[in-house]
Amino acid sequence: MSATPESGPEAKSSSLLRSSSIVSVMTLLSRVLGLARDVIVAQYFGARADAFFVAFKIPNFFRRLFAEGAFSVAFVPVLSEYRTQRAFDEVRLLVARVSGVLGMALLGVTCLAVLGADYLPWVFSPGFRSDPEKFALTGDLLRITFPYLFFISLTAFASSVLNAYGRFAVPAFTPVILNVTLIAATLGFTDYFEEPLYALAWGVFFAGLFQFMFQLPFIARMRLLVLPSVKPKDEGVRRIGKLMVPALFGVSVSQINLLLDTLLASFLEDGSVSWLYYSDRLNNLPLGVFAIAIGVVILPALSGKHAAADKEAFSRTIDWAVRMVFMIATPAALALVLLATPLMATIFYYGEVTAYDVGKMTLSLQAYAVGLLAFMMIKVLAPGYYARQDTKTPVKIGIQAMVVNMVLNLALVYPLQHAGLALATSLAAYYNVFMLYRGLRKSGVYQPQSGWLKFMLILLLANSALAAVSVWLMGAPGDWLTWETMQRISWLSVLVGAGVVVYFAVMTAAGLRLRHLRGELF
């Protein structure tokens, strides 16, 4: 049967663009609230929140590693295959058995972590040992925050089911609940605790529970809310488990690298963990809004194309995703580097945050921004492997990249302190991207389409104009620390607005059209 216009390449790319846009809008809402959350936390605690950030980062690390990382890239391709090739009852059975095995494993890990909470800081923040009070507080907070892993991992499982069926909006909106809960905990409950950081820890606990409960009605509407069944020898469960083992490293190398940054930062100047956290959060705004959104959308799409043995469409989908990342990542990275001080001063220079803190956060933000393109590229290249159920190749690349990061950490931490850790993570990410790209090209899975030279020239012109306008309007970075709050907010709004207008105006003048964003070639 010949393809109708609605089912052709342009329609497929248009559908991906539309789905990515929906996820991006929902994610943007979440990230804006997340930024508001960080501003409020910074106002209340400044750089004193090191203990909480470590206690929050540990379950978050495992969440990204197992739930949103290895599990999702192993589960979605298998679920997509079941959905395409098997009866609906078999899909329900797979969901029941995977949820049962996953739930039991999470419960065991959570119980062990809560019992051993006093010892985990020895692994993840050994530098805190020089401050016994901070070290003990980290363990106490971790005992409250770690169960978040149980709830949020089940949430990620539900999100994977929804994404596999093209329901992208609900999973993208769910993180809003975390940010709203933590904002409420900070503003409404810190006065009830002798140590105010406990309010944040309990906020994390309940946020995980609320997010999981929020998704259940949507799963039920799809008739996939089934009773868990613990059948570890089930064919589908075993396939997912087999795919997960190597994927633990392949998809989550950036998270491991960030955790290494935290570990080394605990030995540095007091406040280093917080400076890295705030910088990483701001750098993650474009990463989460665009790259992760595109990666979430293309994984089930690529899995379906692989199941249908449509190699041309598979390659075309990767090429579309790579172009989208270049179009968003290059101006975002450039803006973060050039406007680091105005951004940090406008967003965080309140309450307990000092001008010294702003200077330190500026350095690490610029270092992370150098790697933004690489961080975003990983999110769209890795699915090219996982959709084909190849998790071994990314793990080899991931281990290599992690070794590169560790070597660069040791080389850069002494001369550049916490900013050296951020720069090492960025440089290691580029190594990761190069190896992923080379592997896709050598295997013949990805073949860049025509028009890349013209596209890159358009990007060069647009980014040059963006840089010129940003430098011209920004003025002296130090002046931003002397201005009143509203003056900083107003002028930053002008800066960002002018940059966006100039960037897209130049791209349009140079020949970029909406049809190109939908997949049409130049």
XYZ file of C-alpha atoms in Angstrom:
522
model
C 0.000 0.000 0.000
C 1.428 3.352 -0.965
C 1.832 6.003 1.682
C -0.711 8.761 1.774
C 0.507 12.337 2.139
C -0.497 12.228 5.782
C 1.767 9.261 6.401
C 4.782 10.369 4.394
C 8.155 11.646 5.658
C 7.029 15.253 6.092
C 3.941 14.205 8.047
C 6.065 11.969 10.286
C 8.540 14.764 11.013
C 5.686 17.197 11.514
C 4.191 14.799 14.048
C 7.546 14.576 15.833
C 7.820 18.365 15.845
C 4.301 18.696 17.239
C 4.905 16.061 19.933
C 8.277 17.597 20.827
C 6.639 21.017 21.082
C 3.994 19.686 23.490
C 6.639 18.065 25.679
C 8.794 21.212 25.500
C 5.955 23.479 26.636
C 5.100 21.205 29.554
C 8.752 20.808 30.443
C 9.281 24.569 30.215
C 6.530 25.071 32.786
C 8.219 22.538 35.044
C 11.662 24.075 34.584
C 10.438 27.605 35.225
C 8.847 26.422 38.457
C 12.042 24.517 39.203
C 14.006 27.708 38.749
C 11.551 29.507 41.043
C 12.070 26.700 43.547
C 15.854 27.129 43.403
C 15.558 30.894 43.824
C 13.391 30.433 46.914
C 15.712 27.777 48.368
C 18.705 30.034 47.682
C 16.983 32.953 49.423
C 16.244 30.848 52.488
C 19.497 28.896 52.739
C 22.127 30.322 50.343
C 25.194 28.081 50.243
C 24.203 26.449 53.568
C 22.066 23.867 51.763
C 25.008 21.613 50.843
C 23.722 18.778 53.068
C 20.258 18.835 51.493
C 21.598 18.956 47.932
C 23.684 15.840 48.572
C 20.729 14.096 50.272
C 18.521 15.009 47.310
C 21.129 14.264 44.651
C 21.731 10.660 45.789
C 18.152 9.363 45.184
C 17.929 11.646 42.132
C 21.088 10.055 40.773
C 19.670 6.554 41.165
C 16.369 7.744 39.701
C 18.055 9.029 36.547
C 20.379 6.046 36.386
C 17.825 3.255 36.822
C 14.344 4.667 36.241
C 14.607 7.429 33.631
C 17.902 6.125 32.322
C 18.516 2.403 31.953
C 14.967 1.246 32.592
C 13.191 3.520 30.132
C 15.594 2.856 27.245
C 15.237 -0.898 27.821
C 11.491 -0.939 28.485
C 10.148 1.377 25.753
C 11.596 -0.572 22.762
C 10.315 -3.885 24.156
C 6.893 -2.398 24.967
C 6.747 -0.841 21.473
C 7.499 -4.240 19.964
C 4.764 -5.897 22.057
C 2.338 -3.161 21.089
C 3.146 -3.554 17.375
C 3.370 -7.324 17.095
C 1.314 -8.859 19.920
C -2.187 -8.892 21.360
C -3.306 -6.293 23.898
C -3.651 -8.955 26.622
C 0.052 -9.742 26.233
C 0.858 -6.051 26.603
C -1.149 -5.945 29.848
C 0.679 -9.027 31.087
C 4.057 -7.441 30.321
C 3.090 -4.258 32.189
C 1.917 -6.301 35.201
C 5.075 -8.390 35.399
C 7.504 -5.544 34.796
C 5.797 -3.377 37.441
C 5.891 -6.262 39.922
C 9.582 -7.031 39.490
C 10.515 -3.337 39.376
C 8.482 -2.575 42.495
C 10.071 -5.395 44.504
C 13.578 -4.369 43.451
C 12.926 -0.731 44.335
C 11.478 -1.655 47.720
C 14.574 -3.680 48.567
C 16.994 -0.942 47.489
C 15.021 1.710 49.375
C 14.968 -0.290 52.611
C 18.705 -0.952 52.425
C 19.451 2.716 51.724
C 17.287 3.965 54.607
C 18.965 1.523 56.997
C 22.405 2.553 55.746
C 21.729 6.279 55.391
C 24.429 7.160 57.929
C 27.045 5.472 55.760
C 26.104 6.699 52.264
C 27.626 10.177 52.829
C 30.991 8.425 53.247
C 30.667 7.384 49.592
C 28.975 10.405 48.017
C 30.317 13.327 50.069
C 33.414 12.148 51.979
C 34.691 15.720 52.214
C 31.890 16.461 54.712
C 33.721 14.374 57.322
C 35.692 17.473 58.267
C 32.382 18.965 59.458
C 30.752 16.279 61.702
C 27.527 18.279 62.064
C 27.031 18.623 58.293
C 27.998 14.974 57.788
C 25.433 13.743 60.330
C 22.745 16.062 58.960
C 23.289 14.678 55.438
C 22.602 11.150 56.694
C 19.481 12.229 58.580
C 18.096 14.052 55.542
C 18.916 11.121 53.274
C 16.821 8.804 55.458
C 13.813 10.975 54.564
C 14.611 11.692 50.913
C 15.659 8.249 49.694
C 12.117 6.758 49.553
C 11.563 9.347 46.820
C 13.439 6.884 44.591
C 10.714 4.255 45.073
C 7.855 6.565 44.136
C 9.572 8.436 41.314
C 10.845 5.238 39.693
C 7.304 3.883 39.550
C 6.305 7.260 38.148
C 8.977 6.849 35.450
C 7.578 3.381 34.693
C 4.104 4.867 34.202
C 5.613 7.654 32.081
C 7.317 5.101 29.831
C 3.981 3.381 29.220
C 2.324 6.692 28.392
C 5.189 7.762 26.099
C 5.136 4.443 24.234
C 1.490 5.139 23.400
C 2.148 8.718 22.338
C 0.731 10.335 25.517
C 3.631 12.737 26.070
C 1.934 15.654 27.831
C 1.133 13.970 31.160
C 4.675 12.664 31.864
C 6.116 16.036 30.837
C 3.782 17.883 33.211
C 4.345 15.560 36.194
C 7.622 17.190 37.435
C 5.620 20.370 38.057
C 4.274 18.595 41.143
C 7.786 18.200 42.576
C 8.551 21.885 42.195
C 5.209 23.054 43.607
C 5.600 20.714 46.592
C 9.135 21.891 47.385
C 8.134 25.543 47.053
C 5.243 24.925 49.462
C 7.547 23.070 51.856
C 10.060 25.927 51.881
C 7.551 28.740 52.263
C 5.082 27.019 54.555
C 6.861 24.487 56.743
C 10.456 25.550 57.476
C 9.320 27.301 60.659
C 8.005 24.012 62.061
C 11.451 22.379 62.207
C 14.407 23.194 64.419
C 16.560 22.445 61.350
C 14.647 24.048 58.420
C 16.274 21.726 55.865
C 14.038 18.936 57.174
C 11.074 20.709 55.566
C 12.744 20.339 52.175
C 13.516 16.672 52.811
C 9.876 15.872 53.663
C 8.841 17.897 50.627
C 10.908 15.558 48.450
C 9.279 12.500 50.054
C 5.713 13.663 49.473
C 6.498 15.010 46.002
C 7.449 11.501 44.891
C 4.199 10.081 46.256
C 2.068 12.813 44.657
C 3.706 12.392 41.234
C 3.055 8.659 41.217
C -0.587 9.058 42.228
C -1.121 11.756 39.577
C -0.335 9.387 36.687
C -2.459 6.415 37.814
C -5.810 7.685 36.408
C -4.249 8.169 32.953
C -2.830 4.643 32.975
C -6.243 3.338 34.059
C -7.916 5.144 31.154
C -5.677 3.145 28.790
C -6.754 -0.104 30.548
C -3.138 -0.723 31.577
C -3.531 -0.202 35.344
C -3.066 -3.857 36.281
C -2.131 -5.628 39.504
C 1.665 -6.146 39.714
C 2.873 -9.703 39.252
C 6.357 -10.789 40.335
C 7.505 -13.062 37.501
C 11.234 -12.417 37.011
C 11.559 -15.321 34.540
C 8.987 -13.868 32.140
C 10.417 -13.530 28.614
C 9.737 -9.789 28.362
C 11.035 -9.079 31.872
C 14.248 -10.985 31.180
C 14.790 -9.152 27.897
C 14.338 -5.799 29.613
C 16.699 -6.825 32.416
C 19.294 -7.962 29.913
C 19.077 -4.641 28.075
C 19.198 -2.658 31.332
C 22.551 -3.919 32.569
C 24.762 -2.239 29.952
C 22.361 0.705 29.624
C 23.097 1.658 33.247
C 26.315 3.257 32.069
C 25.502 4.127 28.475
C 22.545 6.430 29.085
C 23.600 7.888 32.424
C 27.260 8.781 32.040
C 26.508 12.477 32.488
C 24.783 11.697 35.804
C 27.737 9.658 37.012
C 30.066 12.468 36.019
C 27.949 15.007 37.920
C 28.031 12.757 40.977
C 31.818 12.596 40.738
C 31.792 16.401 40.631
C 29.791 16.439 43.873
C 32.155 13.984 45.530
C 35.250 16.022 44.651
C 33.493 19.325 45.388
C 32.871 18.149 48.956
C 36.636 18.466 49.496
C 36.755 22.025 48.145
C 35.787 25.394 49.576
C 32.564 25.442 51.592
C 29.681 26.201 49.218
C 31.212 24.462 46.195
C 28.474 21.821 46.086
C 25.788 24.525 46.052
C 27.580 26.585 43.385
C 27.768 23.560 41.108
C 24.145 22.656 41.822
C 22.750 26.089 40.936
C 24.918 26.314 37.801
C 23.925 22.860 36.645
C 20.244 23.648 37.226
C 20.398 26.709 34.991
C 22.388 24.857 32.336
C 19.785 22.098 32.451
C 16.958 24.482 31.558
C 17.499 24.308 27.759
C 18.669 20.704 28.084
C 15.444 19.621 29.751
C 13.079 21.781 27.750
C 14.368 20.809 24.302
C 16.863 17.921 24.098
C 15.222 15.633 26.620
C 11.846 16.414 25.053
C 13.133 15.451 21.600
C 14.810 12.325 22.988
C 11.604 11.244 24.738
C 9.608 11.641 21.525
C 12.026 9.986 19.092
C 12.741 6.840 21.178
C 9.298 5.243 20.613
C 9.302 6.597 17.039
C 12.694 5.031 16.319
C 11.647 1.804 18.037
C 8.608 1.577 15.768
C 10.686 2.264 12.642
C 13.197 -0.385 13.659
C 10.413 -2.918 14.259
C 9.061 -2.062 10.784
C 12.588 -2.386 9.281
C 12.345 1.117 7.764
C 16.034 2.079 7.726
C 15.573 5.262 5.694
C 12.950 6.665 8.058
C 15.119 5.659 11.026
C 18.082 7.663 9.693
C 15.865 10.600 8.709
C 14.433 10.788 12.231
C 17.892 10.950 13.818
C 18.971 13.604 11.325
C 15.914 15.734 12.133
C 16.642 15.445 15.867
C 20.312 16.400 15.439
C 19.371 19.516 13.450
C 16.874 20.571 16.078
C 19.527 20.213 18.779
C 22.030 22.323 16.849
C 19.433 25.024 16.265
C 18.599 25.272 19.986
C 21.855 24.323 21.722
C 24.260 26.683 19.966
C 22.457 29.956 20.839
C 21.565 28.683 24.316
C 25.191 27.793 25.091
C 26.431 31.093 23.685
C 23.922 33.065 25.758
C 24.794 31.167 28.959
C 28.493 31.898 28.495
C 28.085 35.585 27.603
C 25.271 36.379 30.047
C 26.378 34.178 32.956
C 26.809 37.049 35.425
C 23.552 38.850 34.503
C 21.656 35.556 34.732
C 23.101 34.532 38.086
C 22.752 38.024 39.556
C 19.141 38.361 38.408
C 18.006 34.889 39.441
C 19.955 34.171 42.631
C 21.372 37.404 44.105
C 18.924 37.652 47.014
C 18.723 36.705 50.674
C 21.655 34.552 51.787
C 23.390 34.615 48.380
C 26.362 36.986 48.291
C 28.205 38.681 45.426
C 31.016 36.201 46.058
C 28.575 33.321 45.521
C 27.371 34.898 42.263
C 30.953 35.121 41.004
C 31.610 31.479 41.803
C 28.338 30.315 40.241
C 29.123 32.340 37.121
C 32.376 30.446 36.580
C 30.804 27.003 36.883
C 27.823 28.010 34.710
C 30.166 29.076 31.909
C 32.076 25.807 32.230
C 28.892 23.735 32.048
C 27.574 25.846 29.145
C 30.636 24.925 27.084
C 29.309 21.357 27.068
C 25.614 22.133 26.531
C 25.676 21.095 22.862
C 27.285 17.783 23.807
C 24.849 17.141 26.678
C 21.950 17.725 24.293
C 23.428 15.649 21.467
C 23.782 12.626 23.754
C 20.025 12.742 24.370
C 19.244 12.331 20.655
C 22.099 10.072 19.522
C 21.787 7.469 22.278
C 18.198 6.531 21.259
C 19.654 5.494 17.891
C 21.220 2.569 19.753
C 18.522 1.846 22.306
C 15.722 1.747 19.731
C 17.620 -1.110 18.061
C 17.993 -2.780 21.478
C 21.759 -2.248 21.327
C 22.818 -1.254 24.817
C 26.309 -2.737 24.706
C 27.857 -0.145 22.398
C 26.804 2.886 24.493
C 28.129 1.233 27.662
C 31.573 0.854 26.131
C 31.505 4.486 25.051
C 30.107 5.523 28.429
C 32.893 3.846 30.372
C 35.497 5.485 28.155
C 33.864 8.889 28.632
C 33.730 8.379 32.384
C 37.446 7.602 32.481
C 38.127 10.735 30.403
C 36.039 12.755 32.858
C 37.895 11.384 35.884
C 41.269 12.182 34.342
C 40.148 15.701 33.418
C 38.675 16.190 36.910
C 42.039 15.467 38.495
C 43.819 17.675 35.954
C 41.503 20.688 36.275
C 40.254 20.670 39.879
C 43.452 22.120 41.315
C 43.894 25.147 38.999
C 40.169 25.882 38.478
C 38.590 24.453 41.668
C 34.831 23.778 41.296
C 34.730 25.304 37.794
C 37.362 22.770 36.736
C 34.992 19.962 37.682
C 32.248 21.475 35.530
C 34.620 21.974 32.586
C 35.850 18.381 32.841
C 32.262 17.131 32.634
C 31.668 19.245 29.526
C 34.798 18.060 27.718
C 34.081 14.413 28.527
C 30.586 14.836 27.074
C 32.092 15.837 23.719
C 34.133 12.655 23.680
C 30.921 10.720 24.362
C 29.116 12.448 21.482
C 31.950 11.858 19.022
C 32.009 8.140 19.761
C 28.219 7.791 19.580
C 28.138 9.639 16.237
C 31.000 7.606 14.799
C 29.305 4.364 15.797
C 26.024 5.304 14.116
C 27.832 6.309 10.928
C 30.056 3.220 10.783
C 27.096 0.883 11.255
C 25.199 2.639 8.442
C 22.296 3.430 10.748
C 22.620 7.195 10.345
C 23.332 8.997 7.098
C 23.164 12.819 7.272
C 20.783 14.289 4.722
C 21.671 17.002 2.242
C 21.603 20.665 3.217
C 23.880 20.529 6.262
C 26.405 23.029 4.861
C 23.732 25.677 4.253
C 22.181 24.952 7.646
C 25.521 25.431 9.448
C 26.186 28.704 7.605
C 22.761 29.980 8.696
C 23.583 28.987 12.286
C 26.929 30.788 12.114
C 25.307 34.014 10.893
C 22.503 33.875 13.468
C 24.817 33.122 16.404
C 27.242 35.857 15.388
C 24.375 38.348 15.406
C 23.192 37.026 18.767
C 26.653 37.422 20.291
C 27.045 40.973 18.965
C 23.671 42.093 20.322
C 24.247 40.409 23.700
C 27.652 41.999 24.262
C 26.395 45.396 23.116
C 23.370 45.453 25.424
C 24.881 43.699 28.450
C 27.323 46.388 29.561
C 29.843 45.736 32.339
C 29.043 42.454 34.189
C 29.971 43.976 37.548
C 27.263 46.618 37.218
C 24.583 43.962 37.534
C 25.543 43.388 41.174
C 24.924 47.044 42.022
C 21.492 47.384 40.401
C 18.150 47.039 42.103
C 16.142 43.852 41.570
C 13.629 45.285 39.120
C 16.371 46.939 37.076
C 18.153 43.589 36.709
C 14.923 41.782 35.773
C 13.871 44.449 33.283
C 17.197 44.681 31.489
C 17.685 40.904 31.414
C 14.243 40.611 29.802
C 15.337 43.133 27.165
C 18.572 41.220 26.606
C 16.892 37.834 26.220
C 14.066 39.187 24.085
C 16.424 41.045 21.764
C 18.637 37.983 21.443
C 15.745 35.683 20.538
C 14.331 38.144 17.989
C 17.697 38.777 16.339
C 18.605 35.084 16.238
C 15.422 33.927 14.535
C 15.195 37.027 12.335
C 18.650 36.337 10.902
C 17.822 32.653 10.423
C 14.627 33.565 8.588
C 16.395 36.145 6.443
C 19.042 33.553 5.584
C 16.413 31.122 4.303
C 15.186 28.956 7.193
C 11.447 28.221 7.016
C 8.969 26.322 9.158
C 8.866 23.498 6.623
C 12.567 22.890 7.285
C 11.793 22.346 10.968
C 9.261 19.717 9.914
C 11.899 17.762 8.029
C 11.933 19.225 4.522
C 15.428 19.521 3.069
C 17.041 22.794 1.975
